[in-house]
Amino acid sequence: MPVSLPRTGPRGRLLATSALLVLALTAVTSCSSSGGSSSADEDPNAKITLTVNLFSDFGYADLYKEYEQAHPNITIKENRADMGAHHQNLHAHLLAGSGTADIEAIEIGQVAGFQPEAGKFVNFLDNGVSKDQWVPSKTAPASSPDGKVLFGLGTDMGGMALCYRSDLFKAAGLPTDREQVAALMKDWPSYLAAGKQFLSASPNKDVRWFDSGGNLFTSILAQAPQGVYDADGKVVVTSNPAVKQSFDLVAGAIKDGESAGIQAFTPAWDTGFQKSQFATVACPAWMSYEFKANPPADGGKWDIARIPGGGGNWGGSYLSVPKSGKHTKAAAELAKWLTAPAQEARLFKEKGYFPSDQELWTQPDIAEHTDPLFNDAPTGKIFSQSARDLSPQPLGAHGAEIGTAIGNALTSIEQGKADPDGAWKQALKDVDNIVN
Amino acid sequence: MAAPTAAARGARAPARPAGRRPAGHRPAGHRRHRLDRTLSPYLYLSPFFLVFGVFGLFPMLYTGYVSFTGWRADRPGSAGDWVGFENYRKLLDDPFFWNAVKNTLGIGVLATVPQLLLALGLAHLLNYRMRGRTLLRLGVLLPNVTSVAAVTLIFVQLFGRDFGLVNWFLSLFGVDHVDWQAGTLSSWTAIAAIVTWRWTGYNALLYLAAMQTVPFELYEAAALDGASRWRQFRSITIPMLRPTILFTVIVSTIGALQLFGEPMLFSQQQDPTTGGSQHQFQTLALYSYNQFWGRFKYGYGAAISWAMFLLIVLVAAVNFLAARRMRGVE
């Protein structure tokens, strides 16, 4: 091998050089290991910036302004990432012990995955928070298994409802009054039967009954006493009959052509709202944002009714304060304030995010709230009813991924890539790959 | 290039063993100068090796270590569980892994072959004398400097099922709406189109640079002999470009095997790392990411990364040997 470096010096010099390199290397790496500063003995009036990492719009902009006015030394900076990426980053940063924001949001489907790491978060029970602010079904998943650590403060929750296009219903000869709609679709089979009726009678043949099979599956399974996990934390996709029953119900509806087959939360889905590609959407409270952002281009009107089958929860989030953050004390205070009943009530009235704080559900200004977006529907009554009817499901570490895998299987039926049998088998393989 | 002098020096060195040299003979200033000459190249090079060591070598070796553990987030305390080759054994009968291998190679071929052929043709055209040549030459690099995310988001719209431009265009020829996300071949084609769009210009510039080194006399002589442009391209340009072609083939192959951003952003599923409803376009990099950061199976995800690395080495070696063999036949 031709050596292109002058070979003049003795060997020792080369060693010295490499030693120098190693020294420099350790200097570089040791720089990066400065952990979170101890915020306990921090000057409470020092100027600080609190970072808040979210995965969608939580509607906090006005609240930040108010908080900054009351605390002139605090500036709040919010970052948003895609939901999947957000949680992956949080896991990665907890693992690394640095890089987390002062406040990190966690979605309910993901929260069980953070339970083993409860010790890496600030325990709100040591910071003057009472669990009684929320129903046990909200606090339990964000607590350590022994219940001694509460690492997430409940923000909103997804009391469920059914959103429907009253103009399209009218054209197809279905009832448009929300009480009559709810009476017609007491449960999911009658909802799907109404869908068939809609498809045959609707003058516009491009409109489907619902947006995507995955979404419908989520809503149906959310009402079962048990989802994909049992109370012992075991995956029960095959042994819990409710999973396969929900799957079959949706698969059948897809075969009947009721699904528009549009993946939720994608640009195509937004287009679907605008171009009236579907007549109903199962909508938890937090979804009203989508209806506001994407009004139908043909001037159609959305209305809202009780969800077939009663209660059920879909989604909702928590705010957490990782111990590796820079200003844990101040961050905990901000998180407490953002999730306090007064702020939660405001978020519902102004943005439509239904509060998880249980005493709000009976407060007149919440329970009697109406939303002009949905033809002045009594959303407060609908969502608080749904929240009270809710029987909490056991959650598990991979609940969100398993749900997505089954949703993918339903998508493959919509795409004509698989029949219901093949799709179910594929889903089971995917679940196995997730769990084992 | 310092190589010739260094080689000459190296050849002379053994003739005069270092030990025999009388000590303290030379002035001190000269020694300092020599020390400077010996040490400074190392110092000049050290930033690269430092950065490579911290961000390249260390992560790679650490990933290698992790791949031998059963570490996963849903089993607290599993970080140190040594499982030997268990993860690799599991890979061998993991249908998702082999599906990812198939997808990666498939998309790789679909993206690389047209891309290099197009680049070759484009470079040939750019080599002509014409007005605004420099501008055009720079222009072909533009797709490459735009971000993957931006490009892919636009292509996702173009390849939309219901309101996509590509489907509208195809419908002019009576082709039914294609659900690009759904099919295996259709999704591969769409992703390959993104890759081709981004990298064709880049490769064209490499070819163009090589074409400029071809002696003009060859073309002159060929033209005098009555060879057509096409004949000149085939018989002069291509053979002279062979080393460059070999280089681009290997570089594009490595790029194709690491394909990540395009399929990830192309996916319209709720979990983009699954690569489609039935993993139609889940590449190896996506699967590794899916297992590592999506499922938090750190040990297994690391094993996939290493398997991917070995596969890249293997394919690059096969490529290299095949290309050399071809030259031998010539």
JSON list of N, CA, C and O in Angstrom, two decimals, chain B residues 102-120 185-201 203 207 248-249 251-260 262-263 283:
[
{"chain": "B", "resi": 102, "resn": "LYS", "atom": "N", "xyz": [-37.19, -7.16, -0.17]},
{"chain": "B", "resi": 102, "resn": "LYS", "atom": "CA", "xyz": [-37.76, -7.19, -1.52]},
{"chain": "B", "resi": 102, "resn": "LYS", "atom": "C", "xyz": [-38.14, -5.78, -1.98]},
{"chain": "B", "resi": 102, "resn": "LYS", "atom": "O", "xyz": [-37.78, -5.36, -3.09]},
{"chain": "B", "resi": 103, "resn": "ASN", "atom": "N", "xyz": [-38.82, -5.04, -1.10]},
{"chain": "B", "resi": 103, "resn": "ASN", "atom": "CA", "xyz": [-39.24, -3.69, -1.46]},
{"chain": "B", "resi": 103, "resn": "ASN", "atom": "C", "xyz": [-38.04, -2.79, -1.74]},
{"chain": "B", "resi": 103, "resn": "ASN", "atom": "O", "xyz": [-38.04, -2.01, -2.69]},
{"chain": "B", "resi": 104, "resn": "THR", "atom": "N", "xyz": [-37.02, -2.89, -0.88]},
{"chain": "B", "resi": 104, "resn": "THR", "atom": "CA", "xyz": [-35.86, -2.03, -1.03]},
{"chain": "B", "resi": 104, "resn": "THR", "atom": "C", "xyz": [-35.17, -2.29, -2.37]},
{"chain": "B", "resi": 104, "resn": "THR", "atom": "O", "xyz": [-34.85, -1.36, -3.11]},
{"chain": "B", "resi": 105, "resn": "LEU", "atom": "N", "xyz": [-34.96, -3.58, -2.68]},
{"chain": "B", "resi": 105, "resn": "LEU", "atom": "CA", "xyz": [-34.30, -3.91, -3.93]},
{"chain": "B", "resi": 105, "resn": "LEU", "atom": "C", "xyz": [-35.17, -3.50, -5.12]},
{"chain": "B", "resi": 105, "resn": "LEU", "atom": "O", "xyz": [-34.67, -2.96, -6.11]},
{"chain": "B", "resi": 106, "resn": "GLY", "atom": "N", "xyz": [-36.48, -3.75, -5.00]},
{"chain": "B", "resi": 106, "resn": "GLY", "atom": "CA", "xyz": [-37.40, -3.43, -6.10]},
{"chain": "B", "resi": 106, "resn": "GLY", "atom": "C", "xyz": [-37.41, -1.94, -6.40]},
{"chain": "B", "resi": 106, "resn": "GLY", "atom": "O", "xyz": [-37.22, -1.52, -7.56]},
{"chain": "B", "resi": 107, "resn": "ILE", "atom": "N", "xyz": [-37.61, -1.15, -5.36]},
{"chain": "B", "resi": 107, "resn": "ILE", "atom": "CA", "xyz": [-37.63, 0.31, -5.56]},
{"chain": "B", "resi": 107, "resn": "ILE", "atom": "C", "xyz": [-36.26, 0.77, -6.03]},
{"chain": "B", "resi": 107, "resn": "ILE", "atom": "O", "xyz": [-36.13, 1.64, -6.88]},
{"chain": "B", "resi": 108, "resn": "GLY", "atom": "N", "xyz": [-35.21, 0.13, -5.48]},
{"chain": "B", "resi": 108, "resn": "GLY", "atom": "CA", "xyz": [-33.85, 0.50, -5.87]},
{"chain": "B", "resi": 108, "resn": "GLY", "atom": "C", "xyz": [-33.62, 0.34, -7.36]},
{"chain": "B", "resi": 108, "resn": "GLY", "atom": "O", "xyz": [-33.11, 1.24, -8.03]},
{"chain": "B", "resi": 109, "resn": "VAL", "atom": "N", "xyz": [-34.04, -0.81, -7.91]},
{"chain": "B", "resi": 109, "resn": "VAL", "atom": "CA", "xyz": [-33.86, -1.04, -9.35]},
{"chain": "B", "resi": 109, "resn": "VAL", "atom": "C", "xyz": [-34.71, -0.06, -10.14]},
{"chain": "B", "resi": 109, "resn": "VAL", "atom": "O", "xyz": [-34.24, 0.58, -11.08]},
{"chain": "B", "resi": 110, "resn": "LEU", "atom": "N", "xyz": [-35.96, 0.10, -9.71]},
{"chain": "B", "resi": 110, "resn": "LEU", "atom": "CA", "xyz": [-36.89, 0.99, -10.43]},
{"chain": "B", "resi": 110, "resn": "LEU", "atom": "C", "xyz": [-36.40, 2.44, -10.42]},
{"chain": "B", "resi": 110, "resn": "LEU", "atom": "O", "xyz": [-36.67, 3.20, -11.34]},
{"chain": "B", "resi": 111, "resn": "ALA", "atom": "N", "xyz": [-35.69, 2.81, -9.36]},
{"chain": "B", "resi": 111, "resn": "ALA", "atom": "CA", "xyz": [-35.25, 4.20, -9.27]},
{"chain": "B", "resi": 111, "resn": "ALA", "atom": "C", "xyz": [-33.89, 4.39, -9.93]},
{"chain": "B", "resi": 111, "resn": "ALA", "atom": "O", "xyz": [-33.66, 5.39, -10.60]},
{"chain": "B", "resi": 112, "resn": "THR", "atom": "N", "xyz": [-32.98, 3.43, -9.73]},
{"chain": "B", "resi": 112, "resn": "THR", "atom": "CA", "xyz": [-31.60, 3.63, -10.15]},
{"chain": "B", "resi": 112, "resn": "THR", "atom": "C", "xyz": [-31.42, 3.52, -11.67]},
{"chain": "B", "resi": 112, "resn": "THR", "atom": "O", "xyz": [-30.77, 4.36, -12.28]},
{"chain": "B", "resi": 113, "resn": "VAL", "atom": "N", "xyz": [-32.00, 2.49, -12.27]},
{"chain": "B", "resi": 113, "resn": "VAL", "atom": "CA", "xyz": [-31.74, 2.25, -13.69]},
{"chain": "B", "resi": 113, "resn": "VAL", "atom": "C", "xyz": [-32.22, 3.40, -14.57]},
{"chain": "B", "resi": 113, "resn": "VAL", "atom": "O", "xyz": [-31.41, 4.00, -15.30]},
{"chain": "B", "resi": 114, "resn": "PRO", "atom": "N", "xyz": [-33.51, 3.79, -14.48]},
{"chain": "B", "resi": 114, "resn": "PRO", "atom": "CA", "xyz": [-33.93, 4.92, -15.33]},
{"chain": "B", "resi": 114, "resn": "PRO", "atom": "C", "xyz": [-33.17, 6.21, -15.00]},
{"chain": "B", "resi": 114, "resn": "PRO", "atom": "O", "xyz": [-32.87, 7.00, -15.87]},
{"chain": "B", "resi": 115, "resn": "GLN", "atom": "N", "xyz": [-32.88, 6.36, -13.71]},
{"chain": "B", "resi": 115, "resn": "GLN", "atom": "CA", "xyz": [-32.22, 7.58, -13.25]},
{"chain": "B", "resi": 115, "resn": "GLN", "atom": "C", "xyz": [-30.86, 7.73, -13.94]},
{"chain": "B", "resi": 115, "resn": "GLN", "atom": "O", "xyz": [-30.53, 8.80, -14.46]},
{"chain": "B", "resi": 116, "resn": "LEU", "atom": "N", "xyz": [-30.08, 6.65, -13.98]},
{"chain": "B", "resi": 116, "resn": "LEU", "atom": "CA", "xyz": [-28.73, 6.75, -14.55]},
{"chain": "B", "resi": 116, "resn": "LEU", "atom": "C", "xyz": [-28.80, 6.87, -16.07]},
{"chain": "B", "resi": 116, "resn": "LEU", "atom": "O", "xyz": [-28.03, 7.60, -16.68]},
{"chain": "B", "resi": 117, "resn": "LEU", "atom": "N", "xyz": [-29.75, 6.16, -16.68]},
{"chain": "B", "resi": 117, "resn": "LEU", "atom": "CA", "xyz": [-29.89, 6.27, -18.14]},
{"chain": "B", "resi": 117, "resn": "LEU", "atom": "C", "xyz": [-30.30, 7.70, -18.52]},
{"chain": "B", "resi": 117, "resn": "LEU", "atom": "O", "xyz": [-29.71, 8.30, -19.43]},
{"chain": "B", "resi": 118, "resn": "LEU", "atom": "N", "xyz": [-31.26, 8.22, -17.79]},
{"chain": "B", "resi": 118, "resn": "LEU", "atom": "CA", "xyz": [-31.70, 9.60, -18.05]},
{"chain": "B", "resi": 118, "resn": "LEU", "atom": "C", "xyz": [-30.53, 10.58, -17.86]},
{"chain": "B", "resi": 118, "resn": "LEU", "atom": "O", "xyz": [-30.33, 11.50, -18.66]},
{"chain": "B", "resi": 119, "resn": "ALA", "atom": "N", "xyz": [-29.78, 10.35, -16.79]},
{"chain": "B", "resi": 119, "resn": "ALA", "atom": "CA", "xyz": [-28.67, 11.25, -16.47]},
{"chain": "B", "resi": 119, "resn": "ALA", "atom": "C", "xyz": [-27.65, 11.24, -17.60]},
{"chain": "B", "resi": 119, "resn": "ALA", "atom": "O", "xyz": [-27.11, 12.28, -17.99]},
{"chain": "B", "resi": 120, "resn": "LEU", "atom": "N", "xyz": [-27.40, 10.05, -18.12]},
{"chain": "B", "resi": 120, "resn": "LEU", "atom": "CA", "xyz": [-26.42, 9.91, -19.20]},
{"chain": "B", "resi": 120, "resn": "LEU", "atom": "C", "xyz": [-26.87, 10.71, -20.43]},
{"chain": "B", "resi": 120, "resn": "LEU", "atom": "O", "xyz": [-26.09, 11.47, -21.02]},
{"chain": "B", "resi": 185, "resn": "LEU", "atom": "N", "xyz": [-46.59, -2.49, -7.05]},
{"chain": "B", "resi": 185, "resn": "LEU", "atom": "CA", "xyz": [-45.83, -1.92, -8.16]},
{"chain": "B", "resi": 185, "resn": "LEU", "atom": "C", "xyz": [-46.12, -0.43, -8.31]},
{"chain": "B", "resi": 185, "resn": "LEU", "atom": "O", "xyz": [-45.22, 0.37, -8.58]},
{"chain": "B", "resi": 186, "resn": "SER", "atom": "N", "xyz": [-47.40, -0.04, -8.10]},
{"chain": "B", "resi": 186, "resn": "SER", "atom": "CA", "xyz": [-47.75, 1.37, -8.29]},
{"chain": "B", "resi": 186, "resn": "SER", "atom": "C", "xyz": [-47.06, 2.24, -7.23]},
{"chain": "B", "resi": 186, "resn": "SER", "atom": "O", "xyz": [-46.57, 3.33, -7.54]},
{"chain": "B", "resi": 187, "resn": "SER", "atom": "N", "xyz": [-46.99, 1.74, -5.99]},
{"chain": "B", "resi": 187, "resn": "SER", "atom": "CA", "xyz": [-46.35, 2.56, -4.95]},
{"chain": "B", "resi": 187, "resn": "SER", "atom": "C", "xyz": [-44.83, 2.62, -5.20]},
{"chain": "B", "resi": 187, "resn": "SER", "atom": "O", "xyz": [-44.21, 3.66, -5.01]},
{"chain": "B", "resi": 188, "resn": "TRP", "atom": "N", "xyz": [-44.27, 1.49, -5.65]},
{"chain": "B", "resi": 188, "resn": "TRP", "atom": "CA", "xyz": [-42.83, 1.50, -5.98]},
{"chain": "B", "resi": 188, "resn": "TRP", "atom": "C", "xyz": [-42.56, 2.53, -7.07]},
{"chain": "B", "resi": 188, "resn": "TRP", "atom": "O", "xyz": [-41.61, 3.30, -6.99]},
{"chain": "B", "resi": 189, "resn": "THR", "atom": "N", "xyz": [-43.43, 2.53, -8.09]},
{"chain": "B", "resi": 189, "resn": "THR", "atom": "CA", "xyz": [-43.23, 3.44, -9.22]},
{"chain": "B", "resi": 189, "resn": "THR", "atom": "C", "xyz": [-43.27, 4.89, -8.74]},
{"chain": "B", "resi": 189, "resn": "THR", "atom": "O", "xyz": [-42.42, 5.70, -9.11]},
{"chain": "B", "resi": 190, "resn": "ALA", "atom": "N", "xyz": [-44.26, 5.20, -7.90]},
{"chain": "B", "resi": 190, "resn": "ALA", "atom": "CA", "xyz": [-44.40, 6.58, -7.43]},
{"chain": "B", "resi": 190, "resn": "ALA", "atom": "C", "xyz": [-43.17, 7.00, -6.64]},
{"chain": "B", "resi": 190, "resn": "ALA", "atom": "O", "xyz": [-42.65, 8.11, -6.83]},
{"chain": "B", "resi": 191, "resn": "ILE", "atom": "N", "xyz": [-42.69, 6.13, -5.76]},
{"chain": "B", "resi": 191, "resn": "ILE", "atom": "CA", "xyz": [-41.52, 6.48, -4.95]},
{"chain": "B", "resi": 191, "resn": "ILE", "atom": "C", "xyz": [-40.28, 6.59, -5.83]},
{"chain": "B", "resi": 191, "resn": "ILE", "atom": "O", "xyz": [-39.47, 7.52, -5.68]},
{"chain": "B", "resi": 192, "resn": "ALA", "atom": "N", "xyz": [-40.16, 5.65, -6.77]},
{"chain": "B", "resi": 192, "resn": "ALA", "atom": "CA", "xyz": [-39.01, 5.70, -7.69]},
{"chain": "B", "resi": 192, "resn": "ALA", "atom": "C", "xyz": [-39.02, 7.01, -8.48]},
{"chain": "B", "resi": 192, "resn": "ALA", "atom": "O", "xyz": [-37.96, 7.59, -8.77]},
{"chain": "B", "resi": 193, "resn": "ALA", "atom": "N", "xyz": [-40.22, 7.48, -8.81]},
{"chain": "B", "resi": 193, "resn": "ALA", "atom": "CA", "xyz": [-40.32, 8.74, -9.56]},
{"chain": "B", "resi": 193, "resn": "ALA", "atom": "C", "xyz": [-39.76, 9.90, -8.73]},
{"chain": "B", "resi": 193, "resn": "ALA", "atom": "O", "xyz": [-39.06, 10.76, -9.25]},
{"chain": "B", "resi": 194, "resn": "ILE", "atom": "N", "xyz": [-40.04, 9.90, -7.43]},
{"chain": "B", "resi": 194, "resn": "ILE", "atom": "CA", "xyz": [-39.53, 10.97, -6.57]},
{"chain": "B", "resi": 194, "resn": "ILE", "atom": "C", "xyz": [-38.00, 10.92, -6.53]},
{"chain": "B", "resi": 194, "resn": "ILE", "atom": "O", "xyz": [-37.32, 11.94, -6.68]},
{"chain": "B", "resi": 195, "resn": "VAL", "atom": "N", "xyz": [-37.48, 9.71, -6.35]},
{"chain": "B", "resi": 195, "resn": "VAL", "atom": "CA", "xyz": [-36.02, 9.55, -6.26]},
{"chain": "B", "resi": 195, "resn": "VAL", "atom": "C", "xyz": [-35.37, 9.97, -7.58]},
{"chain": "B", "resi": 195, "resn": "VAL", "atom": "O", "xyz": [-34.39, 10.71, -7.59]},
{"chain": "B", "resi": 196, "resn": "THR", "atom": "N", "xyz": [-35.95, 9.51, -8.67]},
{"chain": "B", "resi": 196, "resn": "THR", "atom": "CA", "xyz": [-35.39, 9.82, -9.99]},
{"chain": "B", "resi": 196, "resn": "THR", "atom": "C", "xyz": [-35.40, 11.32, -10.21]},
{"chain": "B", "resi": 196, "resn": "THR", "atom": "O", "xyz": [-34.42, 11.90, -10.68]},
{"chain": "B", "resi": 197, "resn": "TRP", "atom": "N", "xyz": [-36.50, 11.94, -9.87]},
{"chain": "B", "resi": 197, "resn": "TRP", "atom": "CA", "xyz": [-36.60, 13.39, -10.08]},
{"chain": "B", "resi": 197, "resn": "TRP", "atom": "C", "xyz": [-35.52, 14.12, -9.33]},
{"chain": "B", "resi": 197, "resn": "TRP", "atom": "O", "xyz": [-34.93, 15.07, -9.81]},
{"chain": "B", "resi": 198, "resn": "ARG", "atom": "N", "xyz": [-35.24, 13.67, -8.10]},
{"chain": "B", "resi": 198, "resn": "ARG", "atom": "CA", "xyz": [-34.27, 14.38, -7.28]},
{"chain": "B", "resi": 198, "resn": "ARG", "atom": "C", "xyz": [-32.82, 14.16, -7.72]},
{"chain": "B", "resi": 198, "resn": "ARG", "atom": "O", "xyz": [-31.99, 15.04, -7.60]},
{"chain": "B", "resi": 199, "resn": "TRP", "atom": "N", "xyz": [-32.51, 12.95, -8.18]},
{"chain": "B", "resi": 199, "resn": "TRP", "atom": "CA", "xyz": [-31.09, 12.61, -8.33]},
{"chain": "B", "resi": 199, "resn": "TRP", "atom": "C", "xyz": [-30.60, 12.56, -9.76]},
{"chain": "B", "resi": 199, "resn": "TRP", "atom": "O", "xyz": [-29.40, 12.41, -9.99]},
{"chain": "B", "resi": 200, "resn": "THR", "atom": "N", "xyz": [-31.50, 12.64, -10.76]},
{"chain": "B", "resi": 200, "resn": "THR", "atom": "CA", "xyz": [-31.05, 12.56, -12.14]},
{"chain": "B", "resi": 200, "resn": "THR", "atom": "C", "xyz": [-30.07, 13.68, -12.47]},
{"chain": "B", "resi": 200, "resn": "THR", "atom": "O", "xyz": [-29.00, 13.45, -13.03]},
{"chain": "B", "resi": 201, "resn": "GLY", "atom": "N", "xyz": [-30.40, 14.90, -12.10]},
{"chain": "B", "resi": 201, "resn": "GLY", "atom": "CA", "xyz": [-29.55, 16.05, -12.41]},
{"chain": "B", "resi": 201, "resn": "GLY", "atom": "C", "xyz": [-28.18, 15.92, -11.78]},
{"chain": "B", "resi": 201, "resn": "GLY", "atom": "O", "xyz": [-27.16, 16.23, -12.40]},
{"chain": "B", "resi": 203, "resn": "ASN", "atom": "N", "xyz": [-26.52, 13.18, -10.98]},
{"chain": "B", "resi": 203, "resn": "ASN", "atom": "CA", "xyz": [-25.71, 12.23, -11.73]},
{"chain": "B", "resi": 203, "resn": "ASN", "atom": "C", "xyz": [-25.32, 12.78, -13.10]},
{"chain": "B", "resi": 203, "resn": "ASN", "atom": "O", "xyz": [-24.23, 12.52, -13.59]},
{"chain": "B", "resi": 207, "resn": "TYR", "atom": "N", "xyz": [-21.61, 12.94, -14.83]},
{"chain": "B", "resi": 207, "resn": "TYR", "atom": "CA", "xyz": [-21.28, 12.43, -16.17]},
{"chain": "B", "resi": 207, "resn": "TYR", "atom": "C", "xyz": [-20.72, 13.55, -17.03]},
{"chain": "B", "resi": 207, "resn": "TYR", "atom": "O", "xyz": [-19.77, 13.34, -17.79]},
{"chain": "B", "resi": 248, "resn": "THR", "atom": "N", "xyz": [-21.07, 6.03, -10.15]},
{"chain": "B", "resi": 248, "resn": "THR", "atom": "CA", "xyz": [-22.46, 6.45, -9.91]},
{"chain": "B", "resi": 248, "resn": "THR", "atom": "C", "xyz": [-23.35, 5.25, -9.60]},
{"chain": "B", "resi": 248, "resn": "THR", "atom": "O", "xyz": [-24.27, 5.35, -8.80]},
{"chain": "B", "resi": 249, "resn": "VAL", "atom": "N", "xyz": [-23.07, 4.12, -10.25]},
{"chain": "B", "resi": 249, "resn": "VAL", "atom": "CA", "xyz": [-23.88, 2.92, -9.98]},
{"chain": "B", "resi": 249, "resn": "VAL", "atom": "C", "xyz": [-23.76, 2.55, -8.51]},
{"chain": "B", "resi": 249, "resn": "VAL", "atom": "O", "xyz": [-24.75, 2.30, -7.82]},
{"chain": "B", "resi": 251, "resn": "VAL", "atom": "N", "xyz": [-22.69, 4.45, -5.94]},
{"chain": "B", "resi": 251, "resn": "VAL", "atom": "CA", "xyz": [-23.24, 5.47, -5.04]},
{"chain": "B", "resi": 251, "resn": "VAL", "atom": "C", "xyz": [-24.77, 5.46, -5.04]},
{"chain": "B", "resi": 251, "resn": "VAL", "atom": "O", "xyz": [-25.40, 5.50, -3.99]},
{"chain": "B", "resi": 252, "resn": "SER", "atom": "N", "xyz": [-25.37, 5.33, -6.22]},
{"chain": "B", "resi": 252, "resn": "SER", "atom": "CA", "xyz": [-26.84, 5.32, -6.27]},
{"chain": "B", "resi": 252, "resn": "SER", "atom": "C", "xyz": [-27.39, 4.05, -5.63]},
{"chain": "B", "resi": 252, "resn": "SER", "atom": "O", "xyz": [-28.47, 4.08, -5.03]},
{"chain": "B", "resi": 253, "resn": "THR", "atom": "N", "xyz": [-26.67, 2.95, -5.79]},
{"chain": "B", "resi": 253, "resn": "THR", "atom": "CA", "xyz": [-27.14, 1.71, -5.16]},
{"chain": "B", "resi": 253, "resn": "THR", "atom": "C", "xyz": [-27.16, 1.86, -3.65]},
{"chain": "B", "resi": 253, "resn": "THR", "atom": "O", "xyz": [-28.14, 1.49, -2.99]},
{"chain": "B", "resi": 254, "resn": "ILE", "atom": "N", "xyz": [-26.08, 2.42, -3.12]},
{"chain": "B", "resi": 254, "resn": "ILE", "atom": "CA", "xyz": [-26.03, 2.61, -1.66]},
{"chain": "B", "resi": 254, "resn": "ILE", "atom": "C", "xyz": [-27.18, 3.54, -1.24]},
{"chain": "B", "resi": 254, "resn": "ILE", "atom": "O", "xyz": [-27.89, 3.27, -0.26]},
{"chain": "B", "resi": 255, "resn": "GLY", "atom": "N", "xyz": [-27.38, 4.61, -2.01]},
{"chain": "B", "resi": 255, "resn": "GLY", "atom": "CA", "xyz": [-28.47, 5.54, -1.70]},
{"chain": "B", "resi": 255, "resn": "GLY", "atom": "C", "xyz": [-29.81, 4.84, -1.72]},
{"chain": "B", "resi": 255, "resn": "GLY", "atom": "O", "xyz": [-30.64, 5.03, -0.84]},
{"chain": "B", "resi": 256, "resn": "ALA", "atom": "N", "xyz": [-30.02, 4.00, -2.75]},
{"chain": "B", "resi": 256, "resn": "ALA", "atom": "CA", "xyz": [-31.31, 3.32, -2.88]},
{"chain": "B", "resi": 256, "resn": "ALA", "atom": "C", "xyz": [-31.55, 2.35, -1.73]},
{"chain": "B", "resi": 256, "resn": "ALA", "atom": "O", "xyz": [-32.66, 2.20, -1.25]},
{"chain": "B", "resi": 257, "resn": "LEU", "atom": "N", "xyz": [-30.48, 1.70, -1.27]},
{"chain": "B", "resi": 257, "resn": "LEU", "atom": "CA", "xyz": [-30.65, 0.73, -0.19]},
{"chain": "B", "resi": 257, "resn": "LEU", "atom": "C", "xyz": [-30.95, 1.42, 1.13]},
{"chain": "B", "resi": 257, "resn": "LEU", "atom": "O", "xyz": [-31.43, 0.80, 2.06]},
{"chain": "B", "resi": 258, "resn": "GLN", "atom": "N", "xyz": [-30.62, 2.70, 1.22]},
{"chain": "B", "resi": 258, "resn": "GLN", "atom": "CA", "xyz": [-30.88, 3.42, 2.47]},
{"chain": "B", "resi": 258, "resn": "GLN", "atom": "C", "xyz": [-32.16, 4.23, 2.39]},
{"chain": "B", "resi": 258, "resn": "GLN", "atom": "O", "xyz": [-32.43, 5.04, 3.27]},
{"chain": "B", "resi": 259, "resn": "LEU", "atom": "N", "xyz": [-32.94, 4.03, 1.35]},
{"chain": "B", "resi": 259, "resn": "LEU", "atom": "CA", "xyz": [-34.14, 4.84, 1.09]},
{"chain": "B", "resi": 259, "resn": "LEU", "atom": "C", "xyz": [-35.04, 4.92, 2.33]},
{"chain": "B", "resi": 259, "resn": "LEU", "atom": "O", "xyz": [-35.44, 3.91, 2.87]},
{"chain": "B", "resi": 260, "resn": "PHE", "atom": "N", "xyz": [-35.31, 6.15, 2.77]},
{"chain": "B", "resi": 260, "resn": "PHE", "atom": "CA", "xyz": [-36.09, 6.31, 4.00]},
{"chain": "B", "resi": 260, "resn": "PHE", "atom": "C", "xyz": [-37.11, 7.44, 3.90]},
{"chain": "B", "resi": 260, "resn": "PHE", "atom": "O", "xyz": [-38.30, 7.22, 4.04]},
{"chain": "B", "resi": 262, "resn": "GLU", "atom": "N", "xyz": [-38.35, 9.32, 1.46]},
{"chain": "B", "resi": 262, "resn": "GLU", "atom": "CA", "xyz": [-39.39, 9.30, 0.43]},
{"chain": "B", "resi": 262, "resn": "GLU", "atom": "C", "xyz": [-40.54, 8.36, 0.78]},
{"chain": "B", "resi": 262, "resn": "GLU", "atom": "O", "xyz": [-41.70, 8.78, 0.81]},
{"chain": "B", "resi": 263, "resn": "PRO", "atom": "N", "xyz": [-40.26, 7.06, 1.06]},
{"chain": "B", "resi": 263, "resn": "PRO", "atom": "CA", "xyz": [-41.39, 6.19, 1.41]},
{"chain": "B", "resi": 263, "resn": "PRO", "atom": "C", "xyz": [-42.09, 6.61, 2.70]},
{"chain": "B", "resi": 263, "resn": "PRO", "atom": "O", "xyz": [-43.30, 6.48, 2.82]},
{"chain": "B", "resi": 283, "resn": "THR", "atom": "N", "xyz": [-39.45, -0.02, 3.31]},
{"chain": "B", "resi": 283, "resn": "THR", "atom": "CA", "xyz": [-38.05, -0.34, 2.99]},
{"chain": "B", "resi": 283, "resn": "THR", "atom": "C", "xyz": [-37.33, -0.79, 4.25]},
{"chain": "B", "resi": 283, "resn": "THR", "atom": "O", "xyz": [-37.86, -0.69, 5.35]}
]
